[in-house]
XYZ file of C-alpha atoms in Angstrom:
452
model
C 2.827 82.140 37.584
C -0.872 82.738 37.151
C -0.309 86.487 36.660
C 1.711 85.724 33.521
C -0.562 83.049 32.155
C -4.329 82.850 32.211
C -6.013 80.071 34.171
C -7.578 78.761 30.978
C -4.246 78.381 29.239
C -2.744 76.793 32.368
C -5.515 74.185 32.343
C -4.737 73.363 28.720
C -1.019 73.251 29.474
C -1.645 70.913 32.415
C -3.713 68.627 30.181
C -0.868 68.541 27.664
C 1.590 67.800 30.458
C -0.555 64.901 31.651
C -0.633 63.342 28.179
C 3.088 63.939 27.702
C 4.083 62.726 31.156
C 1.676 59.848 31.755
C 4.038 57.201 30.285
C 6.996 58.068 32.533
C 4.825 58.367 35.649
C 3.046 55.075 34.975
C 6.225 53.290 33.874
C 8.283 54.340 36.898
C 5.330 53.505 39.159
C 5.244 50.004 37.665
C 9.007 49.671 38.137
C 8.555 50.586 41.799
C 5.654 48.165 42.167
C 7.704 45.387 40.628
C 10.625 46.032 42.945
C 8.498 46.223 46.099
C 5.431 44.053 45.482
C 6.209 41.998 42.384
C 3.602 41.070 39.766
C 1.586 37.925 40.430
C 4.067 35.035 40.585
C 6.932 37.424 39.801
C 8.494 38.155 43.189
C 9.647 41.571 44.418
C 13.091 41.997 42.887
C 15.814 44.635 43.437
C 17.742 46.415 40.717
C 20.029 44.418 38.415
C 18.464 41.057 39.091
C 15.881 39.113 37.136
C 12.623 38.225 38.770
C 11.251 35.048 37.232
C 7.671 33.938 37.010
C 7.185 30.341 38.079
C 4.045 29.896 36.004
C 2.063 31.414 33.190
C 0.237 34.600 34.195
C -3.026 34.262 36.131
C -5.607 36.819 37.347
C -3.491 37.627 40.417
C -1.052 39.437 38.097
C -2.678 42.875 38.189
C -0.932 44.229 35.096
C -2.739 45.657 32.075
C -3.179 43.134 29.260
C -0.609 40.725 30.732
C 0.030 37.832 28.345
C -0.671 34.173 29.078
C 1.450 32.692 26.260
C 4.920 33.167 27.629
C 6.603 33.047 31.021
C 7.985 36.362 32.152
C 11.484 37.147 33.362
C 11.723 40.854 34.199
C 14.607 42.968 35.432
C 14.806 46.610 36.390
C 18.322 47.641 35.452
C 20.126 50.573 37.038
C 23.110 51.911 35.129
C 23.984 54.819 37.418
C 27.128 52.960 38.514
C 28.172 51.959 35.004
C 27.545 49.183 32.456
C 25.914 45.864 33.282
C 26.754 42.578 31.561
C 23.785 40.486 30.434
C 24.181 36.759 29.824
C 21.614 35.007 27.633
C 21.385 31.181 27.491
C 20.844 29.049 24.390
C 17.113 28.339 23.937
C 17.796 25.666 21.297
C 15.517 27.282 18.737
C 12.602 27.984 21.081
C 10.936 31.391 20.857
C 12.006 34.039 23.326
C 12.398 37.788 23.350
C 14.183 40.209 25.661
C 12.653 43.644 25.176
C 14.488 46.746 26.418
C 12.283 49.650 27.530
C 13.356 53.039 28.844
C 11.368 54.810 31.569
C 9.477 56.822 28.931
C 8.110 53.443 27.711
C 10.178 53.475 24.488
C 11.244 50.076 23.153
C 14.857 50.662 22.131
C 16.381 47.179 21.666
C 15.456 43.508 21.320
C 17.284 40.233 21.726
C 15.636 36.969 20.797
C 14.682 34.526 18.107
C 13.598 37.161 15.594
C 16.238 39.759 16.362
C 19.449 37.911 17.206
C 18.742 34.175 17.087
C 18.540 31.740 19.980
C 22.233 31.118 20.708
C 24.054 31.807 23.968
C 25.959 35.047 24.434
C 26.884 38.105 26.495
C 25.660 41.644 25.836
C 26.828 44.859 27.471
C 24.127 47.321 28.580
C 25.598 50.817 28.916
C 24.238 54.090 30.381
C 23.557 57.296 28.434
C 26.748 58.964 27.245
C 28.994 55.973 27.974
C 32.276 56.079 26.023
C 34.172 53.094 27.423
C 35.492 49.924 25.807
C 33.403 46.767 25.792
C 34.981 43.546 27.097
C 36.171 40.969 24.620
C 33.705 38.348 23.383
C 30.514 40.319 24.015
C 28.128 39.939 21.107
C 27.201 43.604 21.163
C 26.521 46.794 23.108
C 23.019 47.931 24.072
C 22.968 51.692 24.692
C 20.257 52.699 27.165
C 18.529 56.086 26.688
C 17.856 56.438 30.455
C 19.837 55.418 33.527
C 17.067 53.040 34.582
C 15.499 50.639 32.094
C 13.276 47.569 32.129
C 14.260 44.301 30.469
C 11.089 42.342 29.778
C 11.817 38.730 28.935
C 9.296 36.283 27.540
C 9.957 32.572 27.016
C 7.338 30.654 25.065
C 5.795 28.008 27.306
C 3.492 25.229 26.143
C 1.886 24.699 29.539
C 2.782 23.482 33.044
C 4.600 20.430 31.708
C 6.971 22.751 29.809
C 7.951 24.760 32.900
C 11.084 22.732 33.800
C 12.621 23.640 30.436
C 11.705 27.284 30.873
C 12.939 27.332 34.469
C 16.369 26.085 33.351
C 16.550 28.908 30.796
C 15.566 31.442 33.441
C 18.452 30.391 35.656
C 20.865 31.028 32.795
C 19.676 34.621 32.408
C 21.963 36.839 34.526
C 22.987 40.474 35.059
C 26.432 41.413 36.398
C 27.719 44.982 36.945
C 30.914 45.472 34.978
C 32.648 47.077 37.942
C 32.052 47.429 41.673
C 30.672 50.980 41.542
C 27.685 51.617 43.770
C 24.326 51.532 42.043
C 21.253 53.198 43.448
C 18.992 51.135 45.703
C 15.759 53.024 45.033
C 14.040 55.432 42.682
C 14.035 59.219 43.122
C 11.253 59.995 45.584
C 8.597 62.679 45.117
C 8.109 65.040 48.067
C 5.763 63.266 50.527
C 4.280 66.605 51.644
C 2.689 67.264 48.256
C -1.110 66.856 48.484
C -2.591 63.817 46.764
C -4.387 65.823 44.064
C -1.010 67.151 42.848
C 0.949 63.930 43.263
C 0.987 63.168 39.528
C 2.661 66.469 38.707
C 5.153 66.055 41.537
C 6.067 62.602 40.249
C 6.420 63.994 36.745
C 8.608 66.876 37.959
C 10.983 64.562 39.844
C 11.186 61.815 37.244
C 11.559 64.170 34.261
C 14.622 65.635 35.964
C 16.046 62.245 36.969
C 15.524 60.608 33.576
C 15.907 63.177 30.775
C 14.337 62.122 27.482
C 15.799 62.624 24.025
C 16.834 66.148 22.992
C 13.691 67.056 21.028
C 11.490 65.965 23.933
C 13.582 67.988 26.371
C 12.924 71.027 24.194
C 9.196 70.250 24.359
C 9.317 70.109 28.152
C 10.427 73.731 28.337
C 6.949 75.069 27.708
C 5.710 73.350 30.892
C 7.692 75.855 32.955
C 4.548 77.827 34.030
C 3.278 74.656 35.747
C 6.344 74.356 37.971
C 7.433 71.116 36.340
C 10.959 72.364 35.717
C 11.524 73.627 39.255
C 14.512 72.094 41.066
C 14.947 71.528 44.773
C 11.937 72.283 46.984
C 8.697 71.161 45.360
C 6.473 74.006 44.133
C 3.473 71.819 44.965
C 3.912 71.756 48.753
C 2.396 75.219 49.259
C 1.092 76.126 45.803
C -0.969 79.094 44.729
C -4.691 78.128 44.840
C -5.140 79.226 41.230
C -2.356 76.867 40.165
C -3.947 74.021 42.135
C -7.246 74.654 40.369
C -5.589 74.707 36.945
C -3.578 71.553 37.614
C -6.549 69.567 38.908
C -8.749 70.622 35.979
C -5.938 69.910 33.542
C -5.354 66.507 35.112
C -9.009 65.591 34.557
C -8.904 66.837 30.982
C -5.674 64.959 30.275
C -7.082 61.746 31.735
C -10.155 62.084 29.533
C -7.960 62.451 26.446
C -5.924 59.362 27.286
C -9.043 57.314 28.014
C -10.661 58.442 24.760
C -7.532 57.531 22.823
C -7.376 54.178 24.634
C -10.919 53.284 23.563
C -11.652 55.281 20.407
C -15.134 55.257 18.846
C -15.726 52.717 16.126
C -14.519 53.706 12.695
C -17.598 54.216 10.555
C -15.750 52.712 7.602
C -14.992 49.495 9.451
C -17.545 46.679 9.603
C -19.178 46.038 12.999
C -17.085 43.836 15.247
C -13.872 44.356 13.293
C -10.808 43.948 15.474
C -8.759 46.998 16.359
C -5.349 46.000 15.064
C -2.478 48.414 14.686
C 1.010 47.060 13.996
C 2.284 50.601 14.559
C 0.972 51.097 18.086
C 4.511 51.310 19.519
C 6.020 53.516 16.816
C 6.250 56.505 19.168
C 9.945 55.838 19.789
C 11.546 58.331 17.405
C 15.059 58.670 18.779
C 16.713 55.472 20.025
C 17.171 52.413 17.808
C 19.458 49.712 19.133
C 20.027 46.006 18.557
C 17.006 44.245 17.067
C 14.993 47.376 16.237
C 14.093 48.632 12.768
C 15.183 52.226 12.197
C 12.880 53.044 9.321
C 10.197 55.656 8.597
C 7.746 52.763 8.312
C 8.103 52.202 12.059
C 8.027 55.823 13.261
C 5.147 58.204 13.862
C 5.847 61.164 11.601
C 4.326 63.778 13.924
C 6.174 64.016 17.240
C 3.319 65.921 18.874
C 0.838 63.237 17.828
C 3.182 60.552 19.164
C 2.692 61.761 22.742
C -0.999 60.815 22.832
C -0.314 57.467 21.141
C 2.411 56.777 23.690
C 0.123 57.634 26.619
C -2.776 55.516 25.369
C -0.453 52.603 24.685
C 1.071 52.832 28.156
C -2.463 52.901 29.588
C -3.630 49.740 27.816
C -0.526 47.743 26.861
C 2.520 48.872 28.831
C 5.718 47.056 27.816
C 4.210 45.671 24.629
C 6.391 44.992 21.583
C 6.806 46.685 18.234
C 4.595 45.225 15.526
C 7.433 43.404 13.821
C 7.943 41.380 17.037
C 4.291 40.870 17.930
C 0.981 42.381 16.860
C -1.922 42.867 19.240
C -5.577 43.092 18.226
C -8.572 43.679 20.478
C -12.303 44.216 20.211
C -15.106 45.343 22.494
C -17.986 44.402 20.170
C -19.493 41.510 18.241
C -20.353 41.356 14.535
C -23.578 43.284 15.249
C -21.610 46.106 16.849
C -22.901 45.256 20.338
C -20.715 45.289 23.461
C -19.297 41.871 24.337
C -20.837 40.627 27.579
C -20.788 37.379 29.517
C -24.581 37.169 29.474
C -24.327 35.941 25.864
C -22.536 33.147 24.000
C -20.256 33.798 21.020
C -18.133 32.056 18.410
C -14.874 33.103 16.787
C -14.252 31.061 13.646
C -10.853 30.937 11.953
C -11.192 29.531 8.440
C -7.397 29.308 8.343
C -4.749 29.931 11.013
C -3.496 33.526 11.242
C -0.259 34.025 9.246
C 2.538 34.027 11.822
C 6.114 32.768 11.913
C 5.969 31.867 15.617
C 2.508 31.395 17.177
C -0.822 33.086 17.947
C -3.343 33.245 20.797
C -6.571 34.881 21.940
C -6.719 35.978 25.600
C -9.697 37.108 27.685
C -9.608 40.362 29.695
C -12.161 42.196 31.768
C -12.964 45.881 31.442
C -12.089 48.544 32.391
C -8.895 47.203 34.017
C -7.853 44.798 31.232
C -6.924 42.095 33.731
C -7.109 38.347 33.170
C -10.469 36.850 34.129
C -10.668 34.208 36.864
C -12.649 31.101 35.881
C -13.095 27.550 37.247
C -11.322 25.981 34.268
C -8.166 28.031 34.805
C -8.030 28.799 31.081
C -7.177 32.416 30.273
C -6.096 32.105 26.657
C -6.368 29.761 23.710
C -4.253 29.399 20.585
C -2.398 27.186 18.159
C -0.365 25.623 20.989
C -3.415 24.728 23.116
C -3.654 20.930 23.375
C -6.870 19.136 22.448
C -8.436 21.756 20.191
C -11.050 20.337 17.823
C -10.775 21.487 14.213
C -13.377 21.154 11.488
C -12.896 18.754 8.598
C -11.928 21.740 6.465
C -9.193 22.716 8.938
C -11.154 25.588 10.459
C -11.173 26.329 14.174
C -14.249 27.633 16.010
C -13.554 29.157 19.413
C -16.540 29.255 21.774
C -16.620 32.295 24.060
C -19.075 32.255 26.954
C -19.290 32.290 30.729
C -20.382 28.680 31.342
C -18.564 25.606 30.056
C -20.319 24.209 26.957
C -21.987 20.835 27.284
C -20.796 19.596 23.914
C -17.298 18.023 24.299
C -15.985 19.537 21.047
C -17.147 23.001 22.071
C -15.762 22.523 25.575
C -12.341 21.739 24.045
C -12.456 25.060 22.190
C -13.910 27.090 25.061
C -12.507 30.472 26.103
C -14.215 31.418 29.415
C -15.746 34.891 29.692
C -16.661 36.942 32.787
C -20.254 37.734 33.682
C -19.872 41.405 32.698
C -18.347 43.270 29.761
C -15.074 41.958 28.372
C -12.364 42.665 25.811
C -10.456 39.767 24.236
C -7.037 40.292 22.676
C -5.387 38.329 19.865
C -1.589 38.205 19.785
C 0.325 37.300 16.652
C 3.983 36.529 17.401
C 6.405 37.350 14.568
C 3.483 38.224 12.280
C 3.574 37.587 8.558
C 3.584 40.383 6.000
C -0.152 39.958 5.376
C -0.767 41.019 8.971
C 1.595 43.979 8.781
C 0.211 45.339 5.504
C -3.424 44.782 6.480
C -4.351 42.281 3.776
C -5.143 39.671 6.427
C -8.327 40.349 8.415
C -9.186 38.651 11.684
C -12.712 37.192 11.771
C -15.331 38.951 13.932
C -16.856 37.490 17.076
C -20.425 36.370 16.359
C -23.209 36.215 18.967
C -25.218 32.986 19.143
C -28.947 32.816 19.701
């Protein structure tokens, strides 16, 4: 290998492979974690069953940028044995979304209030290349790009007192294989004898082969051949050439640096200090698979496929299993209106002169850095939004959120308090079914302002 290709070019190729392959490695790793450990209150759950959260997310859910507005119902669906029938209950007008994600982290279908309404129905999820006949009375067919997919369900929940309603909906959400064919019980396993420093590339090799991407991406994979990523059978990383090991480890570090830089880009000099990073097109890297509830339009696609790989990796790193902008928009900031890093040693305000323009609802959630996990606090409040009871508005209808570590002494400020950690933090605003002013950029979120 190294005789045909210089070490320098192998390092660059390995860095490209890391950026390209990070989403599938991270996604499949999260699928495995869900099936074996669960996420927070979501229990470990086997294939083709929904795992239901029994409460809104708390800091014990170690998942990047997990939301605290909706209650999760998540299923890892295996289609290796054929189609699976999904039953969806009637939510009686309440917001919900079922998001369908392939193992490359592409959102390829949606069911829910925005996409298909809130009525009851059955949907058939079919594997790649399926050419059968759907049963009578199904509302539609959802064609999966990969043989394993994630279905990420979110039911809006207005707090603990609303959980009985949500729990009843969860019980009505079911998956049933269409026939009795045997489905796999686990994910393809990387070779355990591969050394830890090469584990990423071994995972990528195995999972690329098990879950082929769309045709154009398969063509792109061909140029990773010098790295051994297309080798079948015995892993090339068990007893690799030392020069290859050196190139892969250097490339891994370089690829990680690129993803981290893309995940936290430097401030745009043309943007005012403290402006929120908001990009309705963060999930536009899906270029090939558009099913029920998606919008197949150039407006919602990244024009440059090569550029889409870095966007996809950075998005997986910071917001895995997030929605397209037309379903929900996410905005975050690391700095205040003076351009200084947000930190729990200071007190801040976030003043909304008017509510953000949304068709469903909005919230602001607190996360730590660098993990982007929810922040534990004595009040047990991890987010705040238009559904939070007891908020105190100004006479002009404005809302001032107080962000600080300690609970404010003033009762009105305490009602509007979003607890912060003692160190650096990154809040995120979510706008569910955002209005056009959000999507076209004419609406601007207010900056966070330091007090004192």
